[in-house]
Amino acid sequence: MTANSGNRVLEGVLVVNAPDDCEDQAFAAMRRRVLADVHTQAARALVIDMSRVEMLDSTLFSILSETARMAGLLGARTVFAGFQPGVVSALIDLDVACSDIESALNLEDAFELLRALPTESDPPEDSPQAPGDAEAETPPEGTPPPLPSAMDPGRGRD
């Protein structure tokens, strides 16, 4: 962790408190610290705790959104946790594009969301089944049955 940054790494996840003052400089400084910590700690994910933020305008949200995109380029998935209802309402009233961010109700939910991520050792859902799996042995509909092999004990019986 960067000295005196106030950021902490838990389970490979960098947890950051968003500034509670609504100044561009505070959010820009947070972004610099976060990106440095994501890089030096090789964090796989970033959780930005928004629970202390009571007011957020489109400029500050843009800094946060860009921070999430930058962390993504460093290999860390970002989840925002704990948005206050007034902040959410203001962002929608300002017509701020929020569709590209992930959010959770609180820090616990953010960690649950991140734990649900497949690990590098998990095969992708659309990957072929391993030999011997029942689904891999079932041919697609309309495919003729395989021809019997010389090793097939039922060969020649009819």
XYZ file of C-alpha atoms in Angstrom:
158
model
C 0.000 0.000 0.000
C 1.097 3.542 -0.597
C 2.182 5.124 2.659
C -0.514 7.269 4.287
C -2.970 6.669 1.462
C -5.651 5.270 3.775
C -6.268 2.541 1.183
C -6.267 -1.084 2.238
C -5.954 -4.365 0.355
C -8.189 -7.262 1.449
C -8.377 -10.565 -0.466
C -6.543 -8.953 -3.405
C -9.096 -6.127 -3.481
C -8.048 -2.524 -2.985
C -10.643 -0.750 -0.830
C -10.722 3.043 -1.045
C -12.867 5.638 0.689
C -14.038 8.323 -1.708
C -13.341 11.851 -0.448
C -16.227 13.339 1.479
C -15.401 16.871 0.364
C -16.718 17.840 -3.046
C -13.587 19.310 -4.575
C -12.117 18.258 -7.893
C -8.600 18.301 -6.406
C -9.515 15.786 -3.686
C -10.995 13.368 -6.220
C -8.057 13.827 -8.612
C -5.613 13.141 -5.751
C -7.602 10.024 -4.832
C -7.382 8.840 -8.449
C -3.589 9.232 -8.469
C -3.248 7.279 -5.197
C -5.665 4.578 -6.330
C -3.935 3.983 -9.656
C -0.527 3.839 -7.962
C -1.842 1.366 -5.378
C -3.622 -0.821 -7.963
C -0.349 -1.014 -9.868
C 2.050 -1.567 -6.955
C -0.241 -3.997 -5.111
C -1.307 -5.835 -8.297
C -4.896 -5.604 -7.079
C -7.351 -7.761 -9.026
C -10.233 -5.493 -8.038
C -11.009 -2.056 -6.662
C -13.900 -1.130 -4.382
C -14.607 2.580 -3.988
C -16.627 3.187 -0.830
C -19.044 6.028 -1.557
C -20.916 5.857 1.764
C -19.489 9.128 3.132
C -20.209 11.105 -0.049
C -23.380 13.149 0.362
C -23.135 15.258 -2.774
C -21.709 14.480 -6.198
C -21.904 16.462 -9.414
C -21.281 15.291 -12.966
C -17.645 16.482 -12.929
C -16.778 14.510 -9.793
C -18.652 11.476 -11.072
C -16.679 11.741 -14.310
C -13.435 11.595 -12.298
C -14.713 8.475 -10.511
C -15.882 6.843 -13.728
C -12.557 7.562 -15.432
C -10.730 6.143 -12.398
C -12.704 2.917 -12.796
C -11.839 2.747 -16.506
C -8.153 3.393 -15.791
C -8.101 0.720 -13.078
C -9.661 -1.640 -15.631
C -6.770 -0.992 -17.994
C -4.470 -1.991 -15.119
C -6.434 -5.236 -14.762
C -8.636 -4.363 -11.782
C -12.420 -4.612 -11.895
C -14.096 -1.695 -10.065
C -17.218 -1.793 -7.914
C -18.676 1.299 -6.271
C -20.227 0.587 -2.875
C -22.635 2.512 -0.689
C -24.031 5.280 -2.876
C -26.371 7.492 -0.822
C -29.935 7.789 -2.196
C -29.559 11.559 -2.652
C -26.397 11.090 -4.709
C -28.100 8.504 -6.921
C -31.077 10.811 -7.399
C -28.822 13.733 -8.320
C -26.863 11.672 -10.857
C -30.072 10.552 -12.549
C -31.472 14.112 -12.477
C -28.248 15.320 -14.123
C -28.670 12.582 -16.764
C -25.204 11.207 -16.017
C -24.355 8.002 -17.907
C -24.116 5.331 -15.198
C -24.628 2.164 -17.221
C -20.934 1.315 -17.456
C -20.295 1.170 -13.701
C -20.879 -1.667 -11.258
C -22.300 -0.845 -7.868
C -23.273 -2.597 -4.681
C -25.366 -1.565 -1.711
C -22.440 -1.817 0.724
C -18.902 -3.165 1.101
C -20.095 -6.651 2.020
C -22.207 -6.862 -1.151
C -19.283 -5.530 -3.205
C -17.056 -8.355 -1.946
C -19.787 -10.914 -2.652
C -20.076 -9.578 -6.190
C -16.314 -9.869 -6.670
C -16.170 -13.365 -5.146
C -18.712 -14.478 -7.743
C -16.181 -13.736 -10.485
C -14.744 -16.783 -12.224
C -11.096 -17.340 -11.401
C -8.451 -17.919 -14.052
C -8.579 -21.670 -13.289
C -12.355 -21.859 -13.924
C -13.213 -22.723 -17.541
C -15.403 -20.198 -19.349
C -19.076 -21.120 -19.492
C -18.982 -21.546 -23.269
C -15.835 -23.709 -23.294
C -16.083 -27.285 -24.565
C -16.728 -30.001 -21.992
C -13.882 -32.214 -20.891
C -13.791 -35.746 -22.344
C -16.031 -38.069 -20.381
C -18.562 -35.361 -19.472
C -22.113 -36.413 -20.255
C -22.823 -33.279 -22.257
C -19.682 -33.736 -24.379
C -20.726 -37.297 -25.267
C -24.200 -36.269 -26.430
C -24.021 -35.372 -30.130
C -25.916 -32.330 -31.362
C -29.477 -32.965 -32.498
C -29.663 -34.348 -36.033
C -26.158 -35.872 -35.875
C -26.068 -39.547 -36.926
C -24.927 -41.963 -34.203
C -21.232 -42.857 -34.236
C -20.149 -45.982 -36.037
C -19.225 -48.923 -33.770
C -15.528 -49.368 -33.242
C -13.522 -52.573 -33.080
C -13.280 -52.066 -29.329
C -17.064 -51.803 -28.896
C -18.279 -54.927 -27.046
C -21.722 -54.574 -28.638
C -20.307 -54.544 -32.187
C -22.018 -56.861 -34.596
C -24.981 -57.615 -32.318
C -28.431 -56.886 -33.732
